[in-house]
Coordinates of C-alpha atoms and ligand atoms in Angstrom, one line a residue:
X1 CA 85.2 90.3 139.8
X2 CA 86.5 87.2 138.7
X3 CA 85.2 84.1 142.7
X4 CA 88.2 82.2 142.6
X5 CA 91.1 83.1 141.4
X6 CA 94.7 84.2 143.5
X7 CA 94.9 87.8 143.3
X8 CA 97.9 88.0 142.0
X9 CA 99.6 84.5 139.5
X10 CA 102.5 86.8 137.9
X11 CA 105.7 84.2 138.3
X12 CA 108.9 87.4 139.2
X13 CA 110.2 85.3 136.0
X14 CA 107.6 86.9 134.1
X15 CA 107.8 90.5 135.6
X16 CA 111.6 91.1 134.8
X17 CA 110.4 91.2 131.0
X18 CA 108.3 93.9 131.7
X19 CA 109.9 96.8 130.4
X20 CA 111.9 95.0 128.2
X21 CA 111.3 97.4 125.1
X22 CA 112.7 94.2 121.9
X23 CA 110.1 96.7 119.6
X24 CA 112.1 99.7 120.3
X25 CA 115.4 98.0 119.8
X26 CA 116.1 99.2 116.1
X27 CA 118.2 96.3 115.2
X28 CA 116.0 93.7 116.9
X29 CA 113.7 92.0 114.6
X30 CA 110.9 92.6 116.7
X31 CA 111.1 96.1 115.9
X32 CA 112.6 95.6 112.3
X33 CA 109.1 94.1 111.8
X34 CA 107.3 97.0 113.7
X35 CA 109.2 99.9 111.6
X36 CA 108.4 97.4 108.5
X37 CA 104.6 97.8 108.9
X38 CA 104.9 101.6 109.6
X39 CA 106.4 102.2 106.9
X40 CA 103.8 100.5 104.3
X41 CA 101.4 102.4 106.4
X42 CA 103.3 106.2 105.9
X43 CA 104.1 105.5 102.3
X44 CA 99.7 104.3 101.5
X45 CA 96.7 106.2 101.2
X46 CA 95.2 104.4 104.4
X47 CA 95.6 108.0 106.4
X48 CA 98.4 109.2 108.6
X49 CA 98.4 107.0 112.0
X50 CA 99.5 107.7 115.0
X51 CA 102.4 105.4 116.5
X52 CA 102.3 104.4 120.2
X53 CA 104.7 101.8 121.2
X54 CA 105.1 103.3 125.1
X55 CA 101.7 102.1 126.5
X56 CA 102.2 100.8 129.8
X57 CA 101.4 96.9 129.9
X58 CA 99.5 96.4 133.3
X59 CA 96.3 98.0 132.3
X60 CA 93.1 97.5 134.1
X61 CA 91.1 94.5 134.0
X62 CA 88.1 96.1 132.1
X63 CA 90.1 97.9 129.4
X64 CA 91.9 94.2 128.3
X65 CA 88.4 92.9 128.3
X66 CA 85.3 95.1 129.1
X67 CA 85.9 97.5 127.1
X68 CA 86.5 95.5 124.0
X69 CA 83.2 93.7 124.3
X70 CA 84.6 90.5 125.9
X71 CA 81.8 88.4 127.7
X72 CA 81.9 88.5 130.4
X73 CA 82.5 83.7 130.7
X74 CA 85.4 84.0 128.1
X75 CA 88.1 82.0 129.0
X76 CA 90.6 84.7 128.1
X77 CA 89.8 86.2 131.2
X78 CA 90.4 82.8 133.3
X79 CA 93.5 83.3 135.4
X80 CA 94.7 80.4 134.0
X81 CA 95.3 82.0 130.6
X82 CA 95.8 85.9 132.1
X83 CA 98.7 87.5 134.5
X84 CA 96.8 88.6 137.6
X85 CA 98.1 91.5 138.9
X86 CA 95.2 91.6 141.4
X87 CA 91.5 91.4 140.7
X88 CA 91.1 94.6 138.6
X89 CA 94.6 94.2 136.4
X90 CA 95.8 92.1 134.7
X91 CA 99.0 92.4 132.6
X92 CA 97.8 93.2 128.8
X93 CA 97.0 89.8 127.1
X94 CA 96.7 92.3 123.8
X95 CA 97.5 95.3 122.7
X96 CA 93.4 96.2 122.2
X97 CA 93.5 96.8 125.6
X98 CA 94.1 100.2 124.4
X99 CA 91.8 100.2 121.3
X100 CA 89.1 102.0 123.4
X101 CA 91.5 104.2 125.9
X102 CA 93.3 105.5 122.5
X103 CA 89.6 106.4 120.7
X104 CA 89.1 107.9 124.3
X105 CA 92.5 110.5 123.8
X106 CA 90.1 111.4 120.0
X107 CA 92.6 109.3 118.4
X108 CA 91.4 108.4 115.0
X109 CA 93.9 106.9 113.3
X110 CA 96.4 105.1 114.8
X111 CA 99.0 101.6 115.8
X112 CA 100.2 100.6 119.0
X113 CA 102.8 98.4 119.1
X114 CA 104.0 96.3 123.1
X115 CA 104.2 93.4 124.9
X116 CA 101.6 91.6 126.1
X117 CA 101.1 88.4 128.3
X118 CA 99.2 84.8 128.3
X119 CA 99.9 82.3 130.1
X120 CA 100.3 79.3 127.8
X121 CA 102.0 76.4 127.1
X122 CA 106.0 75.9 126.4
X123 CA 107.1 74.7 122.3
X124 CA 108.8 76.5 120.1
X125 CA 106.5 78.9 119.4
X126 CA 104.8 80.1 122.5
X127 CA 106.7 82.1 124.7
X128 CA 104.4 83.9 128.7
X129 CA 105.4 87.7 126.4
X130 CA 105.3 88.5 123.1
X131 CA 104.1 91.2 121.3
X132 CA 101.5 92.6 118.8
X133 CA 100.5 95.3 116.9
X134 CA 96.8 97.5 117.2
X135 CA 95.8 99.3 114.1
X136 CA 93.1 100.8 113.8
X137 CA 91.4 103.4 111.0
X138 CA 87.8 105.7 111.6
X139 CA 86.2 107.1 108.9
X140 CA 84.1 110.0 109.6
X141 CA 80.4 110.0 108.5
X142 CA 81.4 112.8 106.0
X143 CA 84.3 110.8 105.4
X144 CA 82.5 107.5 104.1
X145 CA 79.8 109.6 101.8
X146 CA 82.1 111.6 100.7
X147 CA 83.5 108.6 98.6
X148 CA 80.8 106.8 97.6
X149 CA 80.4 104.2 99.7
X150 CA 76.9 102.5 100.2
X151 CA 78.1 102.4 104.5
X152 CA 80.3 103.1 106.7
X153 CA 80.7 99.6 107.8
X154 CA 81.1 99.4 103.6
X155 CA 83.8 101.5 103.8
X156 CA 85.8 100.6 106.4
X157 CA 85.7 96.9 105.3
X158 CA 86.9 97.3 101.9
X159 CA 89.8 99.8 103.3
X160 CA 90.1 97.1 105.6
X161 CA 91.4 94.5 103.1
X162 CA 92.8 96.8 101.0
X163 CA 95.3 98.0 103.5
X164 CA 95.5 94.5 105.0
X165 CA 96.1 92.9 101.4
X166 CA 98.9 95.5 100.8
X167 CA 101.0 95.5 103.8
X168 CA 100.9 91.4 103.1
X169 CA 102.1 92.0 99.4
X170 CA 105.0 94.4 101.5
X171 CA 105.8 91.9 103.9
X172 CA 105.7 88.4 101.5
X173 CA 106.5 90.2 98.3
X174 CA 104.4 91.1 95.4
X175 CA 103.6 87.9 94.5
X176 CA 102.3 86.6 97.6
X177 CA 99.3 85.0 97.4
X178 CA 96.6 85.5 100.2
X179 CA 93.4 84.4 101.0
X180 CA 90.4 85.6 104.1
X181 CA 89.0 83.5 106.0
X182 CA 86.0 84.0 108.1
X183 CA 86.1 84.3 112.1
X184 CA 84.9 85.6 115.2
X185 CA 86.2 88.5 117.2
X186 CA 84.2 89.8 120.1
X187 CA 85.6 93.5 118.9
X188 CA 84.7 93.2 115.6
X189 CA 81.7 92.0 112.9
X190 CA 82.3 91.1 110.2
X191 CA 85.4 89.5 111.6
X192 CA 88.6 88.2 109.0
X193 CA 91.7 86.9 109.8
X194 CA 94.6 87.1 106.5
X195 CA 96.4 83.7 105.4
X196 CA 99.4 84.1 102.9
X197 CA 100.4 81.1 101.4
X198 CA 104.1 81.1 102.1
X199 CA 106.7 78.3 101.3
X200 CA 103.3 75.5 100.6
X201 CA 102.0 76.3 104.0
X202 CA 99.0 79.1 104.4
X203 CA 100.3 81.2 107.3
X204 CA 98.0 82.9 109.6
X205 CA 99.1 86.0 110.4
X206 CA 96.4 88.5 111.5
X207 CA 92.9 89.1 113.2
X208 CA 90.4 92.3 112.2
X209 CA 87.5 93.2 111.2
X210 CA 84.4 96.4 111.2
X211 CA 85.2 97.3 115.2
X212 CA 82.0 97.2 116.9
X213 CA 79.4 100.5 116.6
X214 CA 79.4 100.3 120.8
X215 CA 82.4 100.3 121.4
X216 CA 83.3 103.6 119.1
X217 CA 80.3 104.8 121.1
X218 CA 81.3 104.0 124.4
X219 CA 84.8 106.3 123.6
X220 CA 83.3 109.0 121.8
X221 CA 82.8 108.7 118.8
X222 CA 80.4 110.6 116.2
X223 CA 77.6 109.0 115.3
X224 CA 77.5 108.3 112.2
X225 CA 81.2 106.9 111.7
X226 CA 82.9 103.2 111.1
X227 CA 86.3 102.0 111.9
X228 CA 88.4 99.1 111.1
X229 CA 90.7 97.2 113.3
X230 CA 93.4 94.4 113.1
X231 CA 96.0 92.9 115.0
X232 CA 99.5 90.7 114.0
X233 CA 101.9 88.9 116.2
X234 CA 105.1 90.0 116.0
X235 CA 107.0 87.2 116.7
X236 CA 104.5 85.0 114.6
X237 CA 106.1 87.6 111.5
X238 CA 109.5 87.9 112.5
X239 CA 109.7 83.5 112.7
X240 CA 108.7 83.3 109.4
X241 CA 110.2 86.1 107.5
X242 CA 113.2 86.0 109.3
X243 CA 113.6 81.8 109.6
X244 CA 114.0 82.3 113.4
X245 CA 112.9 78.8 114.9
X246 CA 112.8 78.8 118.4
X247 CA 110.4 82.3 120.3
X248 CA 113.8 82.3 122.8
X249 CA 116.0 83.4 120.5
X250 CA 113.7 87.0 120.8
X251 CA 115.2 87.4 124.1
X252 CA 119.1 85.8 123.8
X253 CA 121.9 88.1 124.0
X254 CA 124.3 86.4 121.8
X255 CA 126.1 88.2 119.5
X256 CA 125.4 84.7 117.1
X257 CA 121.8 86.0 117.0
X258 CA 122.0 89.4 117.7
X259 CA 124.7 90.0 114.8
X260 CA 122.4 88.7 112.4
X261 CA 120.1 91.5 112.0
X262 CA 120.2 95.2 110.9
X263 CA 117.5 97.7 110.8
X264 CA 116.0 98.4 107.2
X265 CA 116.8 94.8 106.7
X266 CA 114.0 92.5 105.9
X267 CA 116.0 89.6 103.8
X268 CA 117.7 88.2 106.8
X269 CA 117.9 85.1 106.9
X270 CA 118.8 83.5 110.1
X271 CA 121.6 81.3 109.8
X272 CA 121.6 78.8 113.3
X273 CA 124.8 78.5 114.8
X274 CA 125.2 74.8 116.5
X275 CA 121.9 73.2 117.7
X276 CA 123.1 71.6 121.0
X277 CA 121.2 68.0 121.9
X278 CA 117.5 68.5 124.3
X279 CA 118.0 66.5 127.1
X280 CA 114.6 64.8 128.0
X281 CA 112.8 64.0 131.7
X282 CA 109.1 63.1 132.7
X283 CA 107.4 63.0 135.8
X284 CA 104.0 62.0 136.5
X285 CA 101.1 62.2 138.9
X286 CA 98.0 62.2 140.0
X287 CA 95.7 65.2 139.6
X288 CA 93.6 66.5 143.3
X289 CA 90.4 64.9 143.2
X290 CA 89.2 69.6 143.7
X291 CA 90.9 70.8 141.0
X292 CA 93.2 69.9 138.1
X293 CA 96.5 70.9 137.5
X294 CA 96.5 72.2 134.3
X295 CA 99.0 72.2 131.6
X296 CA 99.9 75.9 131.9
X297 CA 99.9 75.2 135.2
X298 CA 102.3 72.4 134.9
X299 CA 104.0 75.0 132.2
X300 CA 104.5 78.1 134.0
X301 CA 106.3 75.8 137.6
X302 CA 108.8 74.7 135.0
X303 CA 109.5 78.1 132.5
X304 CA 109.8 79.6 136.4
X305 CA 112.3 77.5 137.6
X306 CA 114.0 76.5 134.3
X307 CA 113.5 79.6 132.9
X308 CA 115.0 79.8 128.7
X309 CA 116.0 76.8 129.2
X310 CA 113.1 74.7 128.4
X311 CA 112.5 74.4 125.6
X312 CA 109.2 72.7 125.8
X313 CA 106.6 70.6 127.9
X314 CA 104.9 68.1 126.9
X315 CA 101.0 65.8 127.7
X316 CA 102.8 62.3 126.6
X317 CA 100.5 60.5 128.8
X318 CA 96.9 60.6 130.5
X319 CA 95.1 57.2 132.0
X320 CA 92.4 56.9 134.8
X321 CA 92.8 54.1 136.6
X322 CA 90.1 51.5 136.3
X323 CA 90.6 50.7 140.3
X324 CA 90.3 54.4 142.2
X325 CA 89.4 56.8 139.3
X326 CA 92.1 58.6 139.9
X327 CA 93.5 60.3 137.1
X328 CA 97.5 61.0 136.3
X329 CA 99.1 62.9 133.3
X330 CA 102.4 62.3 132.4
X331 CA 105.2 65.3 131.1
X332 CA 107.2 65.0 129.6
X333 CA 109.8 68.2 129.8
X334 CA 113.0 69.1 126.5
X335 CA 115.9 70.8 128.5
X336 CA 118.0 72.2 126.0
X337 CA 120.4 75.8 125.6
X338 CA 120.1 77.9 122.6
X339 CA 123.8 78.6 123.6
X340 CA 126.0 75.8 124.9
X341 CA 125.8 72.5 126.1
X342 CA 124.0 71.6 129.7
X343 CA 125.4 69.7 132.3
X344 CA 123.5 66.4 134.1
X345 CA 123.7 67.7 137.4
X346 CA 122.1 70.8 136.2
X347 CA 119.3 69.5 134.1
X348 CA 118.8 66.5 137.0
X349 CA 118.6 69.7 139.4
X350 CA 116.3 71.5 137.8
X351 CA 114.3 68.4 137.5
X352 CA 114.2 68.1 140.9
X353 CA 112.8 71.3 141.1
X354 CA 110.4 71.0 138.8
X355 CA 109.3 67.6 140.9
X356 CA 109.4 69.1 144.2
X357 CA 107.5 72.2 143.2
X358 CA 104.8 69.7 141.6
X359 CA 104.5 67.9 145.0
X360 CA 103.6 70.8 146.7
X361 CA 100.5 71.2 145.2
X362 CA 99.8 67.3 143.2
X363 CA 101.1 63.4 144.9
X364 CA 104.0 62.4 142.4
X365 CA 104.0 59.1 141.2
Ligands
DAH1 N1 93.4 90.6 119.9 C1 92.9 90.0 118.9 C2 94.3 88.1 119.6 O1 95.0 88.9 120.0 C3 93.8 90.0 117.6 C4 93.1 90.8 117.1 C5 91.4 90.3 115.8 C6 92.6 92.3 117.0 C7 91.0 91.9 115.1 C8 91.8 93.5 116.8 C9 91.0 92.7 115.3 O2 92.1 94.8 116.2 O3 90.7 93.7 115.2 O4 94.4 87.6 119.3

């Protein structure tokens, strides 16, 4: 239990996303990436994977954090980062929330896909809801011994790397250059990130590692077994592979977007339709002495009022008053519609709404 946080910090605009199921619509780019990963594992020799893509996004906080060994003081538990439905229940912030319970049910090789929720900044690649896929593969003691491996962990690590290098080659092309980077996750040891060289840039595509034995143990997996796990972000992959420039596009019903994608065709390059000009509005305020209004708080106020018309929220100025010591923050909001031109009056009204909402918590300048 966390002290001093609101019992519920989920705005209506975020609740409204529950059940949208972008990852279950065959012609949607998010679902197409999911399907491509399914096809890769179906055709490989890494085992037969159970696919789960309809597990509810509202989960016990214990499943989201404790069951995957997220430390009690980890930042991700803070209500600044995670949506709490109540003190004990969250909107999952990663699909790792299903690792323990799925193992407990007896699954030993599975792929869990779903919508995940995080309080975050507003820009072209961050949105309060996005999609992840979690993969887990357990090797019972007999299996890794029969393969002649030195240890279960060594066997899991070798197979993990082979599987994910194969997946990267499938998605990015056979010649794609990849590299492994050491990482830290509470649920795995060792942990890695896989990066792919794409159009001259190293892109992080997923996190993974050898599952902490304590997770397997508590989920009732037989002693002596070892496992690998990975988690990948589907928007990230879709944006790169299809050339989709803004994460808000995944949520549009505009036929100029939706008609460009067909199940099975990973060669599609998104062709942008006319981009309307953005409109910038600044708002400055004094931080209250007691508690700070964080960037995530400001972003949420803007997103709640402007919805997908909010393209970016950026802290453009911060200073401390030399005499009073008060702190001033100035945020710049970029408003832009993906599919139409915005009226001045409409933007002014939105910005007035933002100012009014902020003025309930801080003193505007
Ligand atoms: N849950 C991690 C995240 O959201 C991703 C991840 C990393 C999942 C490593 C895993 C893993 O299963 O082994 O950033």
